[in-house]
């Protein structure tokens, strides 16, 4: 059967426009993909039947927007349910309010759109996304020390990288170095400063292509632990909403969350190195002085919270000291933490929120002429084009 060159039944222009705007694709970008002018795409969306798209063009648009082709024929804009929230590993005693759930859904939807944009940008520059490395996956039956050592070796990330640096002496300190290492593995690492307001420390949205880690506004040491913790969820192929370690119901979830906490500590503070550094410090101690704990944390560029978790795991400090004495203090400090530092260049804040992996894809497509400067600004969520130029110049001066 030969398909007609033009549609023979009415399509819904409102649905076509809704499908494009829903995924934040610029008219110019859509037009470029199907080799027509932006004015023509706008005419279709305004219902000018004299210039309807062909079946092939409509199918390409539907694929680009991530919608079924036949949906363009719907009488009304289809009801699209928000994505189901990632499994909740926060173990709060008070259930999330509707407002909190809505805010978390909005953050997750935004992150999923970033993933779709990244895949689209790869396509524009002529590359195909690759699956996350299968040799890095773990299981909760695996010993965390062995898993952490195996992962650090396979991603070429020796502990000397962090013991030679101190937070803030290099761009973003060790947390920034760790973030870029994770992005080098194909993980989209995004920053959302408002996470703490919804009682969330980090989010992992697992996918074989471009898995996502979202972190909030924490101290550099706290950020490093959150990144390592959410990385552990990726290694387990498990999406998650995470918070500070707490008691709670749900044995299977607690088992996973406990493994991720222990992995993060083992990953950031390898056993051999810690044992050597602790020297003659007695095992099974009922406590550890704040000054001594601070020196351990500084050695590995992590927070005192992360350092104490690791010392408990290695048997240097009794768990009761953590849970009954220090854990409430740590949580109170971290939940009230405020960062007063701001990026030197305004446009760099957009780069900080989107990460180097995503920002690099936008700049590569833009520099190659695959997208316009307006497209690039839309991909980055920027209204002022001067900020886009700021990102590019800052990128060239840093890399």
PDB file of N, CA, C and O in Angstrom, residues 127-165:
ATOM      1  N   UNK A 127      26.888  11.121  16.925  1.00  0.00           N
ATOM      2  CA  UNK A 127      27.346  10.047  17.809  1.00  0.00           C
ATOM      3  C   UNK A 127      26.148   9.318  18.401  1.00  0.00           C
ATOM      4  O   UNK A 127      25.038   9.850  18.445  1.00  0.00           O
ATOM      5  N   UNK A 128      26.401   8.103  18.864  1.00  0.00           N
ATOM      6  CA  UNK A 128      25.353   7.306  19.474  1.00  0.00           C
ATOM      7  C   UNK A 128      25.675   7.109  20.953  1.00  0.00           C
ATOM      8  O   UNK A 128      26.836   6.894  21.318  1.00  0.00           O
ATOM      9  N   UNK A 129      24.658   7.181  21.817  1.00  0.00           N
ATOM     10  CA  UNK A 129      24.920   6.969  23.243  1.00  0.00           C
ATOM     11  C   UNK A 129      25.357   5.541  23.521  1.00  0.00           C
ATOM     12  O   UNK A 129      24.907   4.601  22.859  1.00  0.00           O
ATOM     13  N   UNK A 130      26.241   5.388  24.468  1.00  0.00           N
ATOM     14  CA  UNK A 130      26.710   4.053  24.837  1.00  0.00           C
ATOM     15  C   UNK A 130      26.146   3.685  26.209  1.00  0.00           C
ATOM     16  O   UNK A 130      25.862   4.544  27.043  1.00  0.00           O
ATOM     17  N   UNK A 131      25.994   2.401  26.435  1.00  0.00           N
ATOM     18  CA  UNK A 131      25.463   1.928  27.712  1.00  0.00           C
ATOM     19  C   UNK A 131      26.514   2.085  28.803  1.00  0.00           C
ATOM     20  O   UNK A 131      27.723   2.083  28.549  1.00  0.00           O
ATOM     21  N   UNK A 132      26.047   2.234  30.017  1.00  0.00           N
ATOM     22  CA  UNK A 132      26.942   2.316  31.162  1.00  0.00           C
ATOM     23  C   UNK A 132      27.767   1.026  31.254  1.00  0.00           C
ATOM     24  O   UNK A 132      27.277  -0.060  30.950  1.00  0.00           O
ATOM     25  N   UNK A 133      29.007   1.152  31.677  1.00  0.00           N
ATOM     26  CA  UNK A 133      29.925   0.017  31.678  1.00  0.00           C
ATOM     27  C   UNK A 133      29.414  -1.134  32.544  1.00  0.00           C
ATOM     28  O   UNK A 133      29.250  -0.999  33.760  1.00  0.00           O
ATOM     29  N   UNK A 134      29.205  -2.268  31.909  1.00  0.00           N
ATOM     30  CA  UNK A 134      28.655  -3.423  32.628  1.00  0.00           C
ATOM     31  C   UNK A 134      29.651  -4.014  33.618  1.00  0.00           C
ATOM     32  O   UNK A 134      29.253  -4.685  34.583  1.00  0.00           O
ATOM     33  N   UNK A 135      30.968  -3.783  33.408  1.00  0.00           N
ATOM     34  CA  UNK A 135      31.959  -4.349  34.319  1.00  0.00           C
ATOM     35  C   UNK A 135      32.008  -3.632  35.666  1.00  0.00           C
ATOM     36  O   UNK A 135      32.720  -4.058  36.575  1.00  0.00           O
ATOM     37  N   UNK A 136      31.217  -2.554  35.807  1.00  0.00           N
ATOM     38  CA  UNK A 136      31.214  -1.807  37.057  1.00  0.00           C
ATOM     39  C   UNK A 136      30.045  -2.171  37.968  1.00  0.00           C
ATOM     40  O   UNK A 136      30.018  -1.771  39.131  1.00  0.00           O
ATOM     41  N   UNK A 137      29.095  -2.919  37.450  1.00  0.00           N
ATOM     42  CA  UNK A 137      27.916  -3.229  38.252  1.00  0.00           C
ATOM     43  C   UNK A 137      28.279  -4.087  39.469  1.00  0.00           C
ATOM     44  O   UNK A 137      29.220  -4.883  39.444  1.00  0.00           O
ATOM     45  N   UNK A 138      27.494  -3.915  40.539  1.00  0.00           N
ATOM     46  CA  UNK A 138      27.714  -4.641  41.787  1.00  0.00           C
ATOM     47  C   UNK A 138      26.406  -5.270  42.260  1.00  0.00           C
ATOM     48  O   UNK A 138      25.348  -5.071  41.665  1.00  0.00           O
ATOM     49  N   UNK A 139      26.490  -6.014  43.342  1.00  0.00           N
ATOM     50  CA  UNK A 139      25.305  -6.543  44.013  1.00  0.00           C
ATOM     51  C   UNK A 139      25.488  -6.327  45.499  1.00  0.00           C
ATOM     52  O   UNK A 139      26.622  -6.179  45.990  1.00  0.00           O
ATOM     53  N   UNK A 140      24.368  -6.325  46.238  1.00  0.00           N
ATOM     54  CA  UNK A 140      24.467  -6.064  47.671  1.00  0.00           C
ATOM     55  C   UNK A 140      25.082  -7.238  48.428  1.00  0.00           C
ATOM     56  O   UNK A 140      25.386  -7.112  49.616  1.00  0.00           O
ATOM     57  N   UNK A 141      25.250  -8.369  47.748  1.00  0.00           N
ATOM     58  CA  UNK A 141      25.948  -9.496  48.382  1.00  0.00           C
ATOM     59  C   UNK A 141      27.461  -9.302  48.339  1.00  0.00           C
ATOM     60  O   UNK A 141      28.209  -9.999  49.029  1.00  0.00           O
ATOM     61  N   UNK A 142      27.938  -8.368  47.537  1.00  0.00           N
ATOM     62  CA  UNK A 142      29.374  -8.149  47.368  1.00  0.00           C
ATOM     63  C   UNK A 142      29.933  -7.361  48.551  1.00  0.00           C
ATOM     64  O   UNK A 142      29.313  -6.402  49.018  1.00  0.00           O
ATOM     65  N   UNK A 143      31.086  -7.771  49.046  1.00  0.00           N
ATOM     66  CA  UNK A 143      31.756  -7.054  50.118  1.00  0.00           C
ATOM     67  C   UNK A 143      32.081  -5.635  49.656  1.00  0.00           C
ATOM     68  O   UNK A 143      32.657  -5.436  48.581  1.00  0.00           O
ATOM     69  N   UNK A 144      31.717  -4.633  50.473  1.00  0.00           N
ATOM     70  CA  UNK A 144      31.868  -3.246  50.030  1.00  0.00           C
ATOM     71  C   UNK A 144      33.329  -2.858  49.831  1.00  0.00           C
ATOM     72  O   UNK A 144      33.651  -2.085  48.920  1.00  0.00           O
ATOM     73  N   UNK A 145      34.221  -3.365  50.674  1.00  0.00           N
ATOM     74  CA  UNK A 145      35.632  -3.013  50.515  1.00  0.00           C
ATOM     75  C   UNK A 145      36.189  -3.559  49.201  1.00  0.00           C
ATOM     76  O   UNK A 145      36.924  -2.867  48.482  1.00  0.00           O
ATOM     77  N   UNK A 146      35.833  -4.803  48.899  1.00  0.00           N
ATOM     78  CA  UNK A 146      36.296  -5.387  47.635  1.00  0.00           C
ATOM     79  C   UNK A 146      35.659  -4.677  46.452  1.00  0.00           C
ATOM     80  O   UNK A 146      36.318  -4.429  45.440  1.00  0.00           O
ATOM     81  N   UNK A 147      34.378  -4.351  46.566  1.00  0.00           N
ATOM     82  CA  UNK A 147      33.688  -3.661  45.469  1.00  0.00           C
ATOM     83  C   UNK A 147      34.299  -2.287  45.239  1.00  0.00           C
ATOM     84  O   UNK A 147      34.571  -1.894  44.098  1.00  0.00           O
ATOM     85  N   UNK A 148      34.528  -1.531  46.324  1.00  0.00           N
ATOM     86  CA  UNK A 148      35.089  -0.190  46.193  1.00  0.00           C
ATOM     87  C   UNK A 148      36.484  -0.231  45.580  1.00  0.00           C
ATOM     88  O   UNK A 148      36.822   0.588  44.713  1.00  0.00           O
ATOM     89  N   UNK A 149      37.314  -1.187  46.018  1.00  0.00           N
ATOM     90  CA  UNK A 149      38.666  -1.306  45.467  1.00  0.00           C
ATOM     91  C   UNK A 149      38.610  -1.675  43.984  1.00  0.00           C
ATOM     92  O   UNK A 149      39.381  -1.136  43.171  1.00  0.00           O
ATOM     93  N   UNK A 150      37.710  -2.569  43.640  1.00  0.00           N
ATOM     94  CA  UNK A 150      37.572  -2.979  42.234  1.00  0.00           C
ATOM     95  C   UNK A 150      37.136  -1.806  41.360  1.00  0.00           C
ATOM     96  O   UNK A 150      37.691  -1.576  40.279  1.00  0.00           O
ATOM     97  N   UNK A 151      36.168  -1.029  41.839  1.00  0.00           N
ATOM     98  CA  UNK A 151      35.666   0.096  41.054  1.00  0.00           C
ATOM     99  C   UNK A 151      36.742   1.160  40.894  1.00  0.00           C
ATOM    100  O   UNK A 151      36.971   1.675  39.792  1.00  0.00           O
ATOM    101  N   UNK A 152      37.439   1.499  41.986  1.00  0.00           N
ATOM    102  CA  UNK A 152      38.473   2.536  41.885  1.00  0.00           C
ATOM    103  C   UNK A 152      39.567   2.115  40.921  1.00  0.00           C
ATOM    104  O   UNK A 152      40.096   2.937  40.162  1.00  0.00           O
ATOM    105  N   UNK A 153      39.907   0.837  40.920  1.00  0.00           N
ATOM    106  CA  UNK A 153      40.942   0.369  40.000  1.00  0.00           C
ATOM    107  C   UNK A 153      40.457   0.442  38.553  1.00  0.00           C
ATOM    108  O   UNK A 153      41.194   0.888  37.666  1.00  0.00           O
ATOM    109  N   UNK A 154      39.228   0.019  38.317  1.00  0.00           N
ATOM    110  CA  UNK A 154      38.723  -0.033  36.938  1.00  0.00           C
ATOM    111  C   UNK A 154      38.458   1.351  36.340  1.00  0.00           C
ATOM    112  O   UNK A 154      38.498   1.511  35.130  1.00  0.00           O
ATOM    113  N   UNK A 155      38.185   2.336  37.176  1.00  0.00           N
ATOM    114  CA  UNK A 155      37.969   3.679  36.633  1.00  0.00           C
ATOM    115  C   UNK A 155      39.223   4.546  36.792  1.00  0.00           C
ATOM    116  O   UNK A 155      39.187   5.757  36.533  1.00  0.00           O
ATOM    117  N   UNK A 156      40.344   3.923  37.203  1.00  0.00           N
ATOM    118  CA  UNK A 156      41.630   4.625  37.328  1.00  0.00           C
ATOM    119  C   UNK A 156      41.501   5.850  38.229  1.00  0.00           C
ATOM    120  O   UNK A 156      41.749   6.986  37.821  1.00  0.00           O
ATOM    121  N   UNK A 157      41.121   5.604  39.482  1.00  0.00           N
ATOM    122  CA  UNK A 157      40.897   6.694  40.425  1.00  0.00           C
ATOM    123  C   UNK A 157      41.592   6.368  41.755  1.00  0.00           C
ATOM    124  O   UNK A 157      40.952   6.083  42.760  1.00  0.00           O
ATOM    125  N   UNK A 158      42.930   6.413  41.785  1.00  0.00           N
ATOM    126  CA  UNK A 158      43.680   6.050  42.999  1.00  0.00           C
ATOM    127  C   UNK A 158      43.427   7.031  44.131  1.00  0.00           C
ATOM    128  O   UNK A 158      43.142   8.212  43.911  1.00  0.00           O
ATOM    129  N   UNK A 159      43.540   6.551  45.357  1.00  0.00           N
ATOM    130  CA  UNK A 159      43.256   7.382  46.524  1.00  0.00           C
ATOM    131  C   UNK A 159      44.218   8.560  46.627  1.00  0.00           C
ATOM    132  O   UNK A 159      43.897   9.598  47.222  1.00  0.00           O
ATOM    133  N   UNK A 160      45.400   8.432  46.031  1.00  0.00           N
ATOM    134  CA  UNK A 160      46.377   9.534  46.089  1.00  0.00           C
ATOM    135  C   UNK A 160      45.838  10.812  45.459  1.00  0.00           C
ATOM    136  O   UNK A 160      46.302  11.916  45.779  1.00  0.00           O
ATOM    137  N   UNK A 161      44.869  10.677  44.559  1.00  0.00           N
ATOM    138  CA  UNK A 161      44.276  11.864  43.924  1.00  0.00           C
ATOM    139  C   UNK A 161      43.677  12.779  44.989  1.00  0.00           C
ATOM    140  O   UNK A 161      43.810  14.005  44.919  1.00  0.00           O
ATOM    141  N   UNK A 162      43.003  12.193  45.968  1.00  0.00           N
ATOM    142  CA  UNK A 162      42.347  13.026  46.973  1.00  0.00           C
ATOM    143  C   UNK A 162      43.234  13.349  48.157  1.00  0.00           C
ATOM    144  O   UNK A 162      43.093  14.411  48.772  1.00  0.00           O
ATOM    145  N   UNK A 163      44.171  12.463  48.508  1.00  0.00           N
ATOM    146  CA  UNK A 163      45.020  12.762  49.660  1.00  0.00           C
ATOM    147  C   UNK A 163      46.031  13.864  49.336  1.00  0.00           C
ATOM    148  O   UNK A 163      46.610  14.448  50.254  1.00  0.00           O
ATOM    149  N   UNK A 164      46.236  14.138  48.048  1.00  0.00           N
ATOM    150  CA  UNK A 164      47.145  15.219  47.659  1.00  0.00           C
ATOM    151  C   UNK A 164      46.449  16.572  47.601  1.00  0.00           C
ATOM    152  O   UNK A 164      47.110  17.594  47.427  1.00  0.00           O
ATOM    153  N   UNK A 165      45.121  16.580  47.675  1.00  0.00           N
ATOM    154  CA  UNK A 165      44.413  17.847  47.538  1.00  0.00           C
ATOM    155  C   UNK A 165      43.658  18.181  48.813  1.00  0.00           C
ATOM    156  O   UNK A 165      43.465  17.358  49.689  1.00  0.00           O
TER     157      UNK A 165
END
